[in-house]
Amino acid sequence: MALNASTTLPYGVDRVAATFIDEDFLRHTSEYVGGTLESFQIDGDVAGAFTTITVRTLPTTRLPEIARKFVGEKLTVTQTEKWDAPTADGSRTSNISLKISGAPLDVTAVQNLVADGGNTRVELEGAVTSSVPFLGGKIAEAAEPMVGKALNIQSQQAQAWLESH
């Protein structure tokens, strides 16, 4: 299943990128959806190419009942983001992968922070797949709206965060 989203934030790429890798912001977005930020790590210099690893525990209350029977009341989600160094205009790209413990899903996405004057256009494209024989397509199809919404929350919450910080 495909993930696609785009939004524009009225801030420069450097501020948006800094927000997306701010541990307090990540804690806020985790708690916003009823979860907990378990850990956050940055490997490398954020002025160039670097990697972040974010581990969250999230409730499964919004999953269909059948899915909750398999995964329980909480999911542990490990999000790895491999950020490229900024381009000449400051734009950045992040390759995202999500691993969800106890769920047979793989999520990969590319997030582009595109400099657009003094604004940043956040573009997200990705896919949700499942390795389960026969049922994998149905599992991915059921998970895609929730995964897409979770990834979009970051952009939506960034606007409010930047306005107040």
mmCIF file of C-alpha atoms in Angstrom:
data_model
loop_
_atom_site.group_PDB
_atom_site.id
_atom_site.type_symbol
_atom_site.label_atom_id
_atom_site.label_comp_id
_atom_site.label_asym_id
_atom_site.label_seq_id
_atom_site.Cartn_x
_atom_site.Cartn_y
_atom_site.Cartn_z
ATOM 1 C CA MET A 1 0.000 0.000 0.000
ATOM 2 C CA ALA A 2 1.282 3.454 -0.904
ATOM 3 C CA LEU A 3 1.786 6.342 1.489
ATOM 4 C CA ASN A 4 1.697 9.864 0.069
ATOM 5 C CA ALA A 5 1.434 13.186 1.831
ATOM 6 C CA SER A 6 2.547 16.758 1.347
ATOM 7 C CA THR A 7 2.255 19.851 3.505
ATOM 8 C CA THR A 8 3.925 23.233 3.656
ATOM 9 C CA LEU A 9 5.226 24.751 6.886
ATOM 10 C CA PRO A 10 5.969 28.497 7.121
ATOM 11 C CA TYR A 11 9.509 27.947 8.430
ATOM 12 C CA GLY A 12 12.898 27.295 6.866
ATOM 13 C CA VAL A 13 14.186 23.764 6.337
ATOM 14 C CA ASP A 14 16.800 24.116 9.073
ATOM 15 C CA ARG A 15 14.123 24.860 11.708
ATOM 16 C CA VAL A 16 11.798 22.116 10.478
ATOM 17 C CA ALA A 17 14.596 19.526 10.389
ATOM 18 C CA ALA A 18 15.766 20.590 13.868
ATOM 19 C CA THR A 19 12.216 20.117 15.148
ATOM 20 C CA PHE A 20 11.891 16.657 13.581
ATOM 21 C CA ILE A 21 15.005 15.521 15.478
ATOM 22 C CA ASP A 22 14.282 17.310 18.770
ATOM 23 C CA GLU A 23 13.843 14.747 21.560
ATOM 24 C CA ASP A 24 11.260 16.900 23.363
ATOM 25 C CA PHE A 25 9.231 17.191 20.138
ATOM 26 C CA LEU A 26 9.421 13.430 19.585
ATOM 27 C CA ARG A 27 8.264 12.853 23.176
ATOM 28 C CA HIS A 28 5.389 15.291 22.567
ATOM 29 C CA THR A 29 4.244 13.539 19.371
ATOM 30 C CA SER A 30 4.499 10.132 21.051
ATOM 31 C CA GLU A 31 2.371 11.290 23.978
ATOM 32 C CA TYR A 32 -0.034 13.065 21.611
ATOM 33 C CA VAL A 33 -1.093 9.661 20.251
ATOM 34 C CA GLY A 34 -1.160 8.032 23.693
ATOM 35 C CA GLY A 35 2.283 6.466 23.495
ATOM 36 C CA THR A 36 5.639 6.778 25.176
ATOM 37 C CA LEU A 37 9.035 7.745 23.812
ATOM 38 C CA GLU A 38 11.283 4.929 25.019
ATOM 39 C CA SER A 39 14.572 6.116 23.505
ATOM 40 C CA PHE A 40 16.086 8.472 20.952
ATOM 41 C CA GLN A 41 19.563 8.466 19.498
ATOM 42 C CA ILE A 42 21.423 10.544 16.897
ATOM 43 C CA ASP A 43 24.455 9.077 15.153
ATOM 44 C CA GLY A 44 26.576 11.588 13.273
ATOM 45 C CA ASP A 45 26.787 15.353 12.918
ATOM 46 C CA VAL A 46 23.368 16.875 12.123
ATOM 47 C CA ALA A 47 25.067 19.498 9.924
ATOM 48 C CA GLY A 48 25.796 16.684 7.437
ATOM 49 C CA ALA A 49 24.503 13.159 6.922
ATOM 50 C CA PHE A 50 23.304 11.448 10.099
ATOM 51 C CA THR A 51 20.954 8.749 11.391
ATOM 52 C CA THR A 52 18.321 8.842 14.118
ATOM 53 C CA ILE A 53 16.767 5.883 15.888
ATOM 54 C CA THR A 54 13.517 6.497 17.747
ATOM 55 C CA VAL A 55 11.793 3.793 19.797
ATOM 56 C CA ARG A 56 8.199 4.351 20.864
ATOM 57 C CA THR A 57 5.579 2.271 22.607
ATOM 58 C CA LEU A 58 2.136 2.891 21.131
ATOM 59 C CA PRO A 59 -1.336 1.701 22.166
ATOM 60 C CA THR A 60 -3.256 -0.588 19.822
ATOM 61 C CA THR A 61 -6.694 0.753 20.754
ATOM 62 C CA ARG A 62 -7.288 2.085 17.232
ATOM 63 C CA LEU A 63 -6.417 -1.186 15.515
ATOM 64 C CA PRO A 64 -9.162 -3.553 14.395
ATOM 65 C CA GLU A 65 -10.095 -6.133 17.044
ATOM 66 C CA ILE A 66 -8.600 -8.989 15.036
ATOM 67 C CA ALA A 67 -5.242 -7.229 14.882
ATOM 68 C CA ARG A 68 -5.231 -6.538 18.628
ATOM 69 C CA LYS A 69 -5.631 -10.274 19.263
ATOM 70 C CA PHE A 70 -2.288 -10.853 17.549
ATOM 71 C CA VAL A 71 -0.257 -7.872 18.783
ATOM 72 C CA GLY A 72 -1.684 -7.163 22.248
ATOM 73 C CA GLU A 73 -2.379 -3.804 23.881
ATOM 74 C CA LYS A 74 0.877 -2.087 22.885
ATOM 75 C CA LEU A 75 3.289 -2.036 19.988
ATOM 76 C CA THR A 76 6.942 -1.134 20.080
ATOM 77 C CA VAL A 77 7.875 0.816 16.974
ATOM 78 C CA THR A 78 11.485 1.446 16.006
ATOM 79 C CA GLN A 79 11.840 4.273 13.492
ATOM 80 C CA THR A 80 15.188 4.681 11.759
ATOM 81 C CA GLU A 81 15.785 7.807 9.701
ATOM 82 C CA LYS A 82 18.854 8.154 7.503
ATOM 83 C CA TRP A 83 19.241 11.836 6.718
ATOM 84 C CA ASP A 84 21.265 13.103 3.770
ATOM 85 C CA ALA A 85 23.422 16.197 4.095
ATOM 86 C CA PRO A 86 21.596 19.389 3.068
ATOM 87 C CA THR A 87 21.701 20.367 -0.589
ATOM 88 C CA ALA A 88 22.930 23.794 -1.731
ATOM 89 C CA ASP A 89 19.498 25.363 -1.072
ATOM 90 C CA GLY A 90 19.188 23.671 2.351
ATOM 91 C CA SER A 91 16.699 20.983 1.293
ATOM 92 C CA ARG A 92 17.078 17.617 3.030
ATOM 93 C CA THR A 93 16.020 14.031 2.421
ATOM 94 C CA SER A 94 15.393 11.379 5.032
ATOM 95 C CA ASN A 95 14.958 7.664 4.303
ATOM 96 C CA ILE A 96 12.622 6.236 6.928
ATOM 97 C CA SER A 97 12.032 2.645 7.962
ATOM 98 C CA LEU A 98 9.658 1.443 10.647
ATOM 99 C CA LYS A 99 9.894 -1.915 12.357
ATOM 100 C CA ILE A 100 6.894 -2.866 14.447
ATOM 101 C CA SER A 101 7.567 -5.602 16.984
ATOM 102 C CA GLY A 102 5.040 -8.382 16.879
ATOM 103 C CA ALA A 103 3.486 -7.166 13.628
ATOM 104 C CA PRO A 104 4.404 -8.588 10.228
ATOM 105 C CA LEU A 105 4.715 -5.151 8.619
ATOM 106 C CA ASP A 106 7.521 -3.303 6.912
ATOM 107 C CA VAL A 107 7.214 0.425 6.346
ATOM 108 C CA THR A 108 9.624 2.392 4.187
ATOM 109 C CA ALA A 109 9.303 6.018 3.185
ATOM 110 C CA VAL A 110 11.265 8.922 1.795
ATOM 111 C CA GLN A 111 10.654 12.302 3.359
ATOM 112 C CA ASN A 112 11.852 15.374 1.493
ATOM 113 C CA LEU A 113 12.112 18.750 3.200
ATOM 114 C CA VAL A 114 12.090 21.067 0.195
ATOM 115 C CA ALA A 115 13.166 24.690 0.559
ATOM 116 C CA ASP A 116 10.410 26.858 -0.926
ATOM 117 C CA GLY A 117 11.316 30.476 -0.294
ATOM 118 C CA GLY A 118 11.127 30.895 3.488
ATOM 119 C CA ASN A 119 8.826 27.873 3.717
ATOM 120 C CA THR A 120 9.434 24.142 3.802
ATOM 121 C CA ARG A 121 7.401 21.710 1.747
ATOM 122 C CA VAL A 122 7.324 18.353 3.533
ATOM 123 C CA GLU A 123 6.776 15.557 1.013
ATOM 124 C CA LEU A 124 6.376 11.963 2.134
ATOM 125 C CA GLU A 125 6.172 8.913 -0.113
ATOM 126 C CA GLY A 126 6.382 5.359 1.046
ATOM 127 C CA ALA A 127 4.919 1.890 1.223
ATOM 128 C CA VAL A 128 3.523 -0.530 3.777
ATOM 129 C CA THR A 129 4.098 -4.220 3.061
ATOM 130 C CA SER A 130 3.557 -7.465 4.913
ATOM 131 C CA SER A 131 5.427 -10.732 4.489
ATOM 132 C CA VAL A 132 2.535 -12.943 5.590
ATOM 133 C CA PRO A 133 1.607 -15.394 2.811
ATOM 134 C CA PHE A 134 -1.869 -14.886 1.340
ATOM 135 C CA LEU A 135 -2.973 -12.364 3.981
ATOM 136 C CA GLY A 136 -0.069 -9.921 3.646
ATOM 137 C CA GLY A 137 -1.902 -7.606 1.251
ATOM 138 C CA LYS A 138 -4.939 -7.391 3.517
ATOM 139 C CA ILE A 139 -2.769 -6.756 6.585
ATOM 140 C CA ALA A 140 -0.850 -3.980 4.807
ATOM 141 C CA GLU A 141 -4.098 -2.515 3.475
ATOM 142 C CA ALA A 142 -5.591 -2.386 6.979
ATOM 143 C CA ALA A 143 -2.425 -0.882 8.480
ATOM 144 C CA GLU A 144 -1.714 1.718 5.787
ATOM 145 C CA PRO A 145 -4.205 4.394 6.928
ATOM 146 C CA MET A 146 -2.946 4.220 10.508
ATOM 147 C CA VAL A 147 0.725 4.244 9.501
ATOM 148 C CA GLY A 148 0.116 7.139 7.117
ATOM 149 C CA LYS A 149 -1.699 9.077 9.812
ATOM 150 C CA ALA A 150 1.104 8.429 12.305
ATOM 151 C CA LEU A 151 3.740 9.717 9.886
ATOM 152 C CA ASN A 152 1.619 12.774 9.047
ATOM 153 C CA ILE A 153 1.156 13.696 12.721
ATOM 154 C CA GLN A 154 4.796 14.758 12.800
ATOM 155 C CA SER A 155 4.233 17.441 10.146
ATOM 156 C CA GLN A 156 0.959 18.581 11.660
ATOM 157 C CA GLN A 157 2.385 18.847 15.154
ATOM 158 C CA ALA A 158 5.544 20.573 13.898
ATOM 159 C CA GLN A 159 3.518 23.665 12.947
ATOM 160 C CA ALA A 160 2.100 24.053 16.467
ATOM 161 C CA TRP A 161 5.451 23.205 18.060
ATOM 162 C CA LEU A 162 7.327 25.815 16.010
ATOM 163 C CA GLU A 163 4.703 28.458 16.791
ATOM 164 C CA SER A 164 5.127 27.890 20.525
ATOM 165 C CA HIS A 165 8.911 27.336 20.770
#
